[in-house]
PDB file of C-alpha atoms and ligand atoms in Angstrom:
ATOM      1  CA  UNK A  52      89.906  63.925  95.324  1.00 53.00           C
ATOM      2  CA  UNK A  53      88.340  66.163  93.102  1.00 67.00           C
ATOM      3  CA  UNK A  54      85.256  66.292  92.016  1.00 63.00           C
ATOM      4  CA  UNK A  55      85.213  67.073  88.599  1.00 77.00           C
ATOM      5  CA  UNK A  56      87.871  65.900  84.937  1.00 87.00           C
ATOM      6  CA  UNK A  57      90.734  68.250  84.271  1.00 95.00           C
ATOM      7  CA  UNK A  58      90.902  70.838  81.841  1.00 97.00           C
ATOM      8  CA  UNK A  59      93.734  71.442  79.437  1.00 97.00           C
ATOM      9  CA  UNK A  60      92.957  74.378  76.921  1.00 98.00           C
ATOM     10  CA  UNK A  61      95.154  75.123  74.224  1.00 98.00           C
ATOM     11  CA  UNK A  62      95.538  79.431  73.127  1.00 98.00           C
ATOM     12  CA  UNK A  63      97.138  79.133  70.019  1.00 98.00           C
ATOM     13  CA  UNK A  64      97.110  83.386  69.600  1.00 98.00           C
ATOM     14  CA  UNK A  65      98.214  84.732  66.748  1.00 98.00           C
ATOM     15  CA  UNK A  66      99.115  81.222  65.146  1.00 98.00           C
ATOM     16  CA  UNK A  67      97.809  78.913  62.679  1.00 98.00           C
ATOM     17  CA  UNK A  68      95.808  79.030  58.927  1.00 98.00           C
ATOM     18  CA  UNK A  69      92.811  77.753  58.150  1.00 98.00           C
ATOM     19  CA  UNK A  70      94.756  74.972  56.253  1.00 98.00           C
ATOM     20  CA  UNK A  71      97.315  74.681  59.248  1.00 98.00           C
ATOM     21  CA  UNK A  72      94.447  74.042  61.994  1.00 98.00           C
ATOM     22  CA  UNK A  73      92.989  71.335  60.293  1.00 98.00           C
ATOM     23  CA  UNK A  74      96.843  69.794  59.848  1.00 98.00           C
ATOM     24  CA  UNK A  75      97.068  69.846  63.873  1.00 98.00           C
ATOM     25  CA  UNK A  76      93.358  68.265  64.451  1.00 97.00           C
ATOM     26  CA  UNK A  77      94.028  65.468  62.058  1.00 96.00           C
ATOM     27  CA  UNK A  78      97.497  64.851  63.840  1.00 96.00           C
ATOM     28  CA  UNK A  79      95.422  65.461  67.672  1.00 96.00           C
ATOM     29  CA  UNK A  80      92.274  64.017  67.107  1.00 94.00           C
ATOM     30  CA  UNK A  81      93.216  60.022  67.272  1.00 91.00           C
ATOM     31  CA  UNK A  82      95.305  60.615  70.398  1.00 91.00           C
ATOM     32  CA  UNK A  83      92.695  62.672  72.254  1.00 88.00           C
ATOM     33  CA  UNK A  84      89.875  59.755  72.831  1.00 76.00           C
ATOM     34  CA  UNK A  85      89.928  59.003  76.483  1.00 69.00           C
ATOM     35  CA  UNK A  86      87.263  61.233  78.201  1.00 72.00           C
ATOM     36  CA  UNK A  87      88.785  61.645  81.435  1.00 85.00           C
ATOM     37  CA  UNK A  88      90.059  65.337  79.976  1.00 93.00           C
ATOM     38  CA  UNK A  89      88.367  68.342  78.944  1.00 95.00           C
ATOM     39  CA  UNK A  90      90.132  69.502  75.756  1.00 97.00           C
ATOM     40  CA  UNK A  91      89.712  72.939  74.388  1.00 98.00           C
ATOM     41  CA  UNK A  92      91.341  74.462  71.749  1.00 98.00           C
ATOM     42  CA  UNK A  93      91.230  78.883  71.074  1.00 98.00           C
ATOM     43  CA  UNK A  94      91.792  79.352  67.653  1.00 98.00           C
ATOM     44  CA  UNK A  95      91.884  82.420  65.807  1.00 98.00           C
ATOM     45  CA  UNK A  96      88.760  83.908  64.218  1.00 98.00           C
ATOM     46  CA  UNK A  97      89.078  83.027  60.928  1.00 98.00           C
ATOM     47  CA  UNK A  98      89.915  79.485  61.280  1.00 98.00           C
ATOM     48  CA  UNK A  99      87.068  79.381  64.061  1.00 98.00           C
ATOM     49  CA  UNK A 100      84.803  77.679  61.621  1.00 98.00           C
ATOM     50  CA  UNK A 101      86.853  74.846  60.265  1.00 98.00           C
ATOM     51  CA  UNK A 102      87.996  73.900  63.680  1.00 98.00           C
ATOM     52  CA  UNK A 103      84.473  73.386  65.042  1.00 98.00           C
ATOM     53  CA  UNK A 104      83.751  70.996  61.418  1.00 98.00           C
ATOM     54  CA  UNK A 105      86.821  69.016  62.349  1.00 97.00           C
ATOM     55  CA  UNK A 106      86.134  68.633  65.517  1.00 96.00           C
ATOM     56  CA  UNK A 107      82.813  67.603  65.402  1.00 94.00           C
ATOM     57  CA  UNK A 108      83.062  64.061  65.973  1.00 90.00           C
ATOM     58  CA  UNK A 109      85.656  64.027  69.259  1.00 93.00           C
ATOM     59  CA  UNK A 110      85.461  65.974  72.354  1.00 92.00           C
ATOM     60  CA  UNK A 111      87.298  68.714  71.286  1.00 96.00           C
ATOM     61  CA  UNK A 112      85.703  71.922  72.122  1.00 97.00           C
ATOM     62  CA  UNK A 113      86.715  74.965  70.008  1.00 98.00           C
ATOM     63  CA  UNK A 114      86.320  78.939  71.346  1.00 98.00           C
ATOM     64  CA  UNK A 115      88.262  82.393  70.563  1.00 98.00           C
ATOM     65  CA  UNK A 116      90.430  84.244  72.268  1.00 98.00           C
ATOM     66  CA  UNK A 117      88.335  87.425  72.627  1.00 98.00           C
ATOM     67  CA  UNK A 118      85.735  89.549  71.406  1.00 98.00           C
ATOM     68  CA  UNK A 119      83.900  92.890  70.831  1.00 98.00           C
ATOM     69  CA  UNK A 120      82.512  94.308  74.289  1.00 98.00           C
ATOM     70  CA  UNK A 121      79.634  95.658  71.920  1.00 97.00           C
ATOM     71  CA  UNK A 122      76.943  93.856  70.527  1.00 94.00           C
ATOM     72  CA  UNK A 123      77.155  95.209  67.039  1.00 96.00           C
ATOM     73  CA  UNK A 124      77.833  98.853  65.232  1.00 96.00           C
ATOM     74  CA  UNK A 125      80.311 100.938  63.351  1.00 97.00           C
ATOM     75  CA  UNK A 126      83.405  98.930  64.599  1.00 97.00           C
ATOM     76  CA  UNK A 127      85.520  98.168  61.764  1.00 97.00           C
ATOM     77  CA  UNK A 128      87.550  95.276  62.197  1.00 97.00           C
ATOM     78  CA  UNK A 129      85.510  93.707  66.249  1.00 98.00           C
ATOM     79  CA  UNK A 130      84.206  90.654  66.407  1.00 98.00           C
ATOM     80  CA  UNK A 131      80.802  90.466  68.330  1.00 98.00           C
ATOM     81  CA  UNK A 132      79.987  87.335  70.425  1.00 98.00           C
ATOM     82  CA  UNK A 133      76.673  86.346  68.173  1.00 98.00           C
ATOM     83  CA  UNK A 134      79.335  85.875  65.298  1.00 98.00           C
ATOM     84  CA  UNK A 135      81.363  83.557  67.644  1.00 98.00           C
ATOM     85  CA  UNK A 136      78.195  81.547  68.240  1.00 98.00           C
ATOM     86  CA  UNK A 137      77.435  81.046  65.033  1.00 98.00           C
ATOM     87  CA  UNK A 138      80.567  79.614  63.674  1.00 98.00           C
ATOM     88  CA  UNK A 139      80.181  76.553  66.611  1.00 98.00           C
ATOM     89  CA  UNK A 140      82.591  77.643  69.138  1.00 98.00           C
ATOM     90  CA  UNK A 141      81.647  76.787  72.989  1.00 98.00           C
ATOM     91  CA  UNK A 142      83.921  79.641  74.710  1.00 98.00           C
ATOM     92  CA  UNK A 143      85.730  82.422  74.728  1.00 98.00           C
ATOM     93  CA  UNK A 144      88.959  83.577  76.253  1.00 98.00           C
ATOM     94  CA  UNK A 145      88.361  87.083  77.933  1.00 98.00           C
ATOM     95  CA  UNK A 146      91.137  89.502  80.033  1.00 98.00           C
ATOM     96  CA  UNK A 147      93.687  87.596  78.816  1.00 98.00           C
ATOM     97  CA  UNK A 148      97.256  89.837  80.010  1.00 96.00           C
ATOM     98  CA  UNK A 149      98.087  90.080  75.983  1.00 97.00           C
ATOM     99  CA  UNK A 150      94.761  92.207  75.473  1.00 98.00           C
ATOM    100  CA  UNK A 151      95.116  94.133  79.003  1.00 97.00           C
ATOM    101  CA  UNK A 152      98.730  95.586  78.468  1.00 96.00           C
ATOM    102  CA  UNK A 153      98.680  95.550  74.619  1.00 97.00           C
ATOM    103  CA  UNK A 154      95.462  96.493  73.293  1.00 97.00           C
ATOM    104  CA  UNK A 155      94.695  98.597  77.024  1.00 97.00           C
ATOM    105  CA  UNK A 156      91.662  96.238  78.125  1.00 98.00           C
ATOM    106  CA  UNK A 157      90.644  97.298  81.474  1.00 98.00           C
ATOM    107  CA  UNK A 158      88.545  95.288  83.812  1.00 98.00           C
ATOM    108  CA  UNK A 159      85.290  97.320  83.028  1.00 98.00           C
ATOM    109  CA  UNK A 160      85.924  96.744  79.724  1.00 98.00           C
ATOM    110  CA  UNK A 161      86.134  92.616  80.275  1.00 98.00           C
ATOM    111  CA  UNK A 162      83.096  92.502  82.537  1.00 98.00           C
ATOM    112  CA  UNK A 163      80.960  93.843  79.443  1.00 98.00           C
ATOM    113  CA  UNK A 164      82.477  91.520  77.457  1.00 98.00           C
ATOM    114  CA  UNK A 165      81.583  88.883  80.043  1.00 98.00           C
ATOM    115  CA  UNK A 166      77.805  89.672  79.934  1.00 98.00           C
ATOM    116  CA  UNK A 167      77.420  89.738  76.305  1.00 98.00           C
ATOM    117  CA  UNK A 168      79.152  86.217  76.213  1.00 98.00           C
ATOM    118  CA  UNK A 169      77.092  84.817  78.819  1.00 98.00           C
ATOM    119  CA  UNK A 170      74.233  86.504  77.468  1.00 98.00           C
ATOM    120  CA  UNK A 171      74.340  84.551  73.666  1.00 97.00           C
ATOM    121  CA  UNK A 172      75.605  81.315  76.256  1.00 98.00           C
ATOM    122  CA  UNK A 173      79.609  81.307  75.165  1.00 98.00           C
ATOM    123  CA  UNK A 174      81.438  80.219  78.301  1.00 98.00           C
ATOM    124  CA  UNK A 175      84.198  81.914  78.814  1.00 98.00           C
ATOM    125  CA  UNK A 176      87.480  82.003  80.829  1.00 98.00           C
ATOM    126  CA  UNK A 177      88.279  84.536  82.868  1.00 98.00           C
ATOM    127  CA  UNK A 178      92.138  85.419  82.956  1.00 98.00           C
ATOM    128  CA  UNK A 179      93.447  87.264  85.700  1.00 98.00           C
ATOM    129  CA  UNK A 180      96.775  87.661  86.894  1.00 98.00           C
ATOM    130  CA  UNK A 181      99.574  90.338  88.563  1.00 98.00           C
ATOM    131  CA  UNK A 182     102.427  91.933  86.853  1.00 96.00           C
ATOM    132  CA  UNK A 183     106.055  91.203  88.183  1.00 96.00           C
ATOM    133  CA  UNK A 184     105.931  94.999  89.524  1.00 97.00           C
ATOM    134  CA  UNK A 185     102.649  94.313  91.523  1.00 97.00           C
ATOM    135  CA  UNK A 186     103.975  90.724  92.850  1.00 97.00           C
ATOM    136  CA  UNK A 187     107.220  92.144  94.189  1.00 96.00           C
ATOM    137  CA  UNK A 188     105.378  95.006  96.025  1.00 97.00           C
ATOM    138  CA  UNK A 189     103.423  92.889  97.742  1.00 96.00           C
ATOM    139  CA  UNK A 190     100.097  93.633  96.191  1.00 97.00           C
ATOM    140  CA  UNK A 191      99.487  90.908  93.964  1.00 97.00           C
ATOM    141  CA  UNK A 192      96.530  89.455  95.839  1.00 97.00           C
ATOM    142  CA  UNK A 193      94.650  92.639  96.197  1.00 97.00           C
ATOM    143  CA  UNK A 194      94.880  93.082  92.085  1.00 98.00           C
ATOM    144  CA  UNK A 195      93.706  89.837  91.290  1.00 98.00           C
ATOM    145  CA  UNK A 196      90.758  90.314  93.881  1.00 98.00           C
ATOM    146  CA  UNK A 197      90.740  93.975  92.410  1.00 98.00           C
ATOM    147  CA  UNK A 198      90.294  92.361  89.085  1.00 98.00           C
ATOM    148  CA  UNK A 199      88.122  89.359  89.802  1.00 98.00           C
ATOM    149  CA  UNK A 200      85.582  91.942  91.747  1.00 98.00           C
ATOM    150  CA  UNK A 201      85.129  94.611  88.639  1.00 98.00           C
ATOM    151  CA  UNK A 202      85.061  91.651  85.654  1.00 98.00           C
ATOM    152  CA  UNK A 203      82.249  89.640  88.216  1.00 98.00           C
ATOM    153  CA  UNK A 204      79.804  92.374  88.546  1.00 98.00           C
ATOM    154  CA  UNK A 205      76.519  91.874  87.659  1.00 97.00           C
ATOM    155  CA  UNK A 206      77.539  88.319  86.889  1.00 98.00           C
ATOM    156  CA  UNK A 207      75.032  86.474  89.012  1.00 96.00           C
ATOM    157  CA  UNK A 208      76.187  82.448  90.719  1.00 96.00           C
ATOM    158  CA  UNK A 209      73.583  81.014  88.158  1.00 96.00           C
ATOM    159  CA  UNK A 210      76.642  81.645  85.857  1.00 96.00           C
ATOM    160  CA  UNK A 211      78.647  79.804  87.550  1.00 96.00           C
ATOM    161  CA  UNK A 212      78.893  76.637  86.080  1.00 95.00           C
ATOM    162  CA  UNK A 213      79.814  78.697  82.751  1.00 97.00           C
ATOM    163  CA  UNK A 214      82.376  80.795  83.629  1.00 98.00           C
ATOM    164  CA  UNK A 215      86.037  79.276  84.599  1.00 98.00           C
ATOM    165  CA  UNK A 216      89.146  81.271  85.514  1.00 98.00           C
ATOM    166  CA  UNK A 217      92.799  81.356  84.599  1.00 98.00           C
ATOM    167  CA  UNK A 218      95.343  82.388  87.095  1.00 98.00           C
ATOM    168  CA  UNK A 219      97.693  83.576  84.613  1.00 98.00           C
ATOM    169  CA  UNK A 220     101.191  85.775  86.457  1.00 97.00           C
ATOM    170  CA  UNK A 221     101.770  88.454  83.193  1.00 96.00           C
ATOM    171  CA  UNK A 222     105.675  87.792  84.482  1.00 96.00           C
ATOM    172  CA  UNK A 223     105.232  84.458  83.872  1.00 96.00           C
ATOM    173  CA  UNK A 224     103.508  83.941  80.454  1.00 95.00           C
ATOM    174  CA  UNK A 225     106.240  82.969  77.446  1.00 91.00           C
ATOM    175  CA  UNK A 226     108.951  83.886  79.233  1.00 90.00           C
ATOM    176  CA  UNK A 227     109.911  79.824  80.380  1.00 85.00           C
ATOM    177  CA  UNK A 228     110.448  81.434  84.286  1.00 91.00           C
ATOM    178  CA  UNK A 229     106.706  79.882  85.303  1.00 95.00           C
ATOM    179  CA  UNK A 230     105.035  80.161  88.206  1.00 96.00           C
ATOM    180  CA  UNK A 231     106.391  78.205  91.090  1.00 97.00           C
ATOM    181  CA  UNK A 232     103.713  75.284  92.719  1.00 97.00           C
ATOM    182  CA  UNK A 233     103.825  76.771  95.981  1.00 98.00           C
ATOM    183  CA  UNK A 234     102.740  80.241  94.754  1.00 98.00           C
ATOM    184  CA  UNK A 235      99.940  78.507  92.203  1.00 98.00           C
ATOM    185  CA  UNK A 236      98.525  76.800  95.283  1.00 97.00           C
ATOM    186  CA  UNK A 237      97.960  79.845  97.448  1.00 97.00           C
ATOM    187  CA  UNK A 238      97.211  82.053  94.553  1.00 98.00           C
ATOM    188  CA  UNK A 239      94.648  79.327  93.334  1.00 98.00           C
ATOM    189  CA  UNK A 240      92.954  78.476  97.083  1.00 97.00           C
ATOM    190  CA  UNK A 241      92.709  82.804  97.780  1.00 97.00           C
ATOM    191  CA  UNK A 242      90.925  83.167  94.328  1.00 98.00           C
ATOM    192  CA  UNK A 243      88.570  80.265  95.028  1.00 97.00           C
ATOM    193  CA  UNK A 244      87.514  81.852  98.677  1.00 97.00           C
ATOM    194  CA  UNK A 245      87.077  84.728  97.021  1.00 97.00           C
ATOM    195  CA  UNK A 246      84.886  83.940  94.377  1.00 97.00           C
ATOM    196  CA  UNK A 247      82.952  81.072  96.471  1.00 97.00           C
ATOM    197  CA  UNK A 248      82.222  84.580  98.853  1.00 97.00           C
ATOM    198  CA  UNK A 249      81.326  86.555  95.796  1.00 97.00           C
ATOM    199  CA  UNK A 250      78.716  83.878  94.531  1.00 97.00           C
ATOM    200  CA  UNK A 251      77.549  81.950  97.943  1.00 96.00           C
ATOM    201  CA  UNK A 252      78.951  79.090  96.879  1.00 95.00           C
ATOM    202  CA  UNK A 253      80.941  75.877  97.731  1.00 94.00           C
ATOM    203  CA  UNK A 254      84.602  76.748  96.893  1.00 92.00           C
ATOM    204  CA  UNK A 255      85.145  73.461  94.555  1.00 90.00           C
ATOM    205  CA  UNK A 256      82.778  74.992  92.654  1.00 92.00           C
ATOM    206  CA  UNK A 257      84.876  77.663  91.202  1.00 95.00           C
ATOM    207  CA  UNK A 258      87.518  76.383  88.672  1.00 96.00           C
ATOM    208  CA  UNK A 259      90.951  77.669  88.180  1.00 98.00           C
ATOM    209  CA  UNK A 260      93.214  76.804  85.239  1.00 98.00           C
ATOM    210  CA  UNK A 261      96.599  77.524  85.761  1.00 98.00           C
ATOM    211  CA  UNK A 262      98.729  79.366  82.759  1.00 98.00           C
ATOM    212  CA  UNK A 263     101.854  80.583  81.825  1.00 97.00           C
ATOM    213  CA  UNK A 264     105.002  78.410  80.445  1.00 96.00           C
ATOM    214  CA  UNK A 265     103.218  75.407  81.368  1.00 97.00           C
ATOM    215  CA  UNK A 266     105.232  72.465  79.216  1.00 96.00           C
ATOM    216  CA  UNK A 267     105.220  68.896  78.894  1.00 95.00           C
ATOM    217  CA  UNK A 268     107.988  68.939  81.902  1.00 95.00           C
ATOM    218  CA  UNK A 269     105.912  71.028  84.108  1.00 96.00           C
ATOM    219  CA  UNK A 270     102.295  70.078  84.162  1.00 97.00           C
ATOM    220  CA  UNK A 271     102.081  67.101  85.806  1.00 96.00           C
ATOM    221  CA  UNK A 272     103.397  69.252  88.957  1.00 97.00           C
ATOM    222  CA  UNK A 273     100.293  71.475  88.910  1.00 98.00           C
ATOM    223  CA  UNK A 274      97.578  69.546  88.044  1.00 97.00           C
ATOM    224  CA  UNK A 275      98.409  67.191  91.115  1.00 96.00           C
ATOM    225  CA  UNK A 276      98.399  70.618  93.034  1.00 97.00           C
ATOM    226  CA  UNK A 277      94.331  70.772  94.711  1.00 96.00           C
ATOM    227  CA  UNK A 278      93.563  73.790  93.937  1.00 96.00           C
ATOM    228  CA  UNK A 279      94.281  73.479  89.785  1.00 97.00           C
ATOM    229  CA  UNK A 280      91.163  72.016  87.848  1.00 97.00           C
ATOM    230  CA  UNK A 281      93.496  72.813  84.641  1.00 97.00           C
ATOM    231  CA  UNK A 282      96.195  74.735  82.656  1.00 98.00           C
ATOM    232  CA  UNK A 283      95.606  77.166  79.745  1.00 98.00           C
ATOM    233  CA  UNK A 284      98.503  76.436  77.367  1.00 98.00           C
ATOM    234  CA  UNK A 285      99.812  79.045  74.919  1.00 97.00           C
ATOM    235  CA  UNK A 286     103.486  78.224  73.447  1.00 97.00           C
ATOM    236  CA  UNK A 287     103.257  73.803  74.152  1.00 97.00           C
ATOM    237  CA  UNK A 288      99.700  74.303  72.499  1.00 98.00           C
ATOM    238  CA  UNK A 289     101.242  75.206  69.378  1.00 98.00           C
ATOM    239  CA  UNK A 290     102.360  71.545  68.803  1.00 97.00           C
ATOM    240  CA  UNK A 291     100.397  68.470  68.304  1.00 98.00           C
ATOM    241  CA  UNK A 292     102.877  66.247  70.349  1.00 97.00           C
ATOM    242  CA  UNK A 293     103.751  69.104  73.176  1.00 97.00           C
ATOM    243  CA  UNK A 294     100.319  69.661  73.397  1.00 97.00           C
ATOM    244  CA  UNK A 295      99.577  65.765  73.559  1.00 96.00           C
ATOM    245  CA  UNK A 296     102.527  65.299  76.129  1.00 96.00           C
ATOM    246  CA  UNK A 297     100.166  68.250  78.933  1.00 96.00           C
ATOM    247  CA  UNK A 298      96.745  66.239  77.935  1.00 95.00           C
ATOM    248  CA  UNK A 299      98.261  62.595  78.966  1.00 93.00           C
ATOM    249  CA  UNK A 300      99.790  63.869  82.012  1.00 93.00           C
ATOM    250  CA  UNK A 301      96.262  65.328  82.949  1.00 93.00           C
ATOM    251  CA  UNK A 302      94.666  62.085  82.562  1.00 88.00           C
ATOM    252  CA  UNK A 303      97.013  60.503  84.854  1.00 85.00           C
ATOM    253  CA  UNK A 304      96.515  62.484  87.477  1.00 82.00           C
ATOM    254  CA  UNK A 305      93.044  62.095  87.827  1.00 60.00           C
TER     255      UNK A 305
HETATM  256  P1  LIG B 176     102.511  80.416  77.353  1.00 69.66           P
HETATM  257  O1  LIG B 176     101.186  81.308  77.220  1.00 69.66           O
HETATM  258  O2  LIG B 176     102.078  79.022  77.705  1.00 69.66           O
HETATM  259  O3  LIG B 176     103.176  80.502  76.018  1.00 69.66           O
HETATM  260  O4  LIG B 176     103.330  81.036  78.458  1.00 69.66           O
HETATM  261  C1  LIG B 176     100.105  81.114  78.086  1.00 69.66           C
HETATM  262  C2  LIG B 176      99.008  82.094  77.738  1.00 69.66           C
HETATM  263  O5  LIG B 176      99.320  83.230  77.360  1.00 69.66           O
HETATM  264  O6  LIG B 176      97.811  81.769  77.830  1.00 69.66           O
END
């Protein structure tokens, strides 16, 4: 049994308007009322804001998607994490495999972003996860401990409670070939030792969200799965009733 509610956290990316966002919470926000679920949503920045406003009275939680590792200076166009704060949001979404390969994030980089997050009390979510090229060599679980190992320094196990993680295979994120159970399971329990060693702590203690492709079809296989406390959701987050279908299936397996 585990300890602790499931989460289901929505990345909606590069998707959805001010006007848009606060479409999908009126159409989301009756249906989400049993508290059984953690719900979090990752909104863009500039609808940040509303989102936290309409979500005020559920349990909704709102957070971005990423943000400056600097605290503030002549960085046109960043986003520090005191500016996240103050529009509301609870988290952020750091490492996530679109900002490693695209925008060249390396795991130094996340780790300061990691700090400063902490620091001005976002939580965040960790994403970690192997390419296709690194799985079929037969290396993927030295990357992700590779990666888990740089983004953790200096992060001390009083954190712990505020930082969650996302196993999230690059070769499997919007490409509808996810992740199969059996490889979620292992991937999931090696990460938890691993961390639980890092920080002295009780395995079940470290939470793991599992992401890429996950659909209304799918879900219900990995959250029954003991190592998954959750699923980040990108594509099925998009829609109020996809997204509905994963957060019904999570409070059934509980
Ligand atoms: P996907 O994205 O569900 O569309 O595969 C997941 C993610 O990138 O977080």
């Amino acid at each position: 049994m585990k300890t602790h509610f499931p989460l289901v956290v929505g990345n909606w990316k590069m998707h959805k308007t001010v006007a848009e966002s606060k479409k999908y919470f009126k159409g989301l926000k009756p249906l989400v009322f049993r508290h059984k679920v953690g719900v979090w949503l990752a909104a863009p920045y500039t609808a940040l804001a509303a989102c936290v406003e309409e979500c005020q009275d559920s349990q909704i939680q709102i957070g971005a998607q990423n943000m400056s590792d600097l605290m503030a200076g002549a960085l046109t166009g960043e986003i520090s994490s005191p500016m996240i704060k103050e529009t509301g949001a609870s988290f952020v979404i750091l490492g996530h495999s679109e900002r490693r390969r695209i925008f060249n994030e390396d795991n130094a980089m996340i780790n300061r972003k990691i700090k400063l997050a902490l620091r001005d009390r976002l939580k965040v979510i960790l994403c970690i996860g192997e390419t296709k090229e690194e799985r079929e060599s037969g290396h993927a679980a030295s990357v992700l401990k590779g990666q888990l190992d740089v983004c953790l320094r200096d992060v001390s196990a009083d954190m712990a409670s505020q930082v969650f993680f996302a196993y999230e295979p690059v070769w499997a994120i919007g490409t509808s070939n996810p992740a199969t159970v059996e490889i979620v399971e292992e991937i999931h329990a090696m990460c938890k030792n691993h961390i639980a060693n890092y920080w002295e702590l009780p395995a079940d203690r470290c939470h793991i969200l599992y992401g890429g492709s996950v659909n209304g079809g799918n879900a219900g296989n990995y959250l029954k799965l003991p190592a998954v406390d959750g699923l980040l959701v990108g594509a099925a987050s998009l829609d109020v009733q996809s997204f509905i279908e994963i957060i019904h299936q999570a409070e059934d397996v509980r």
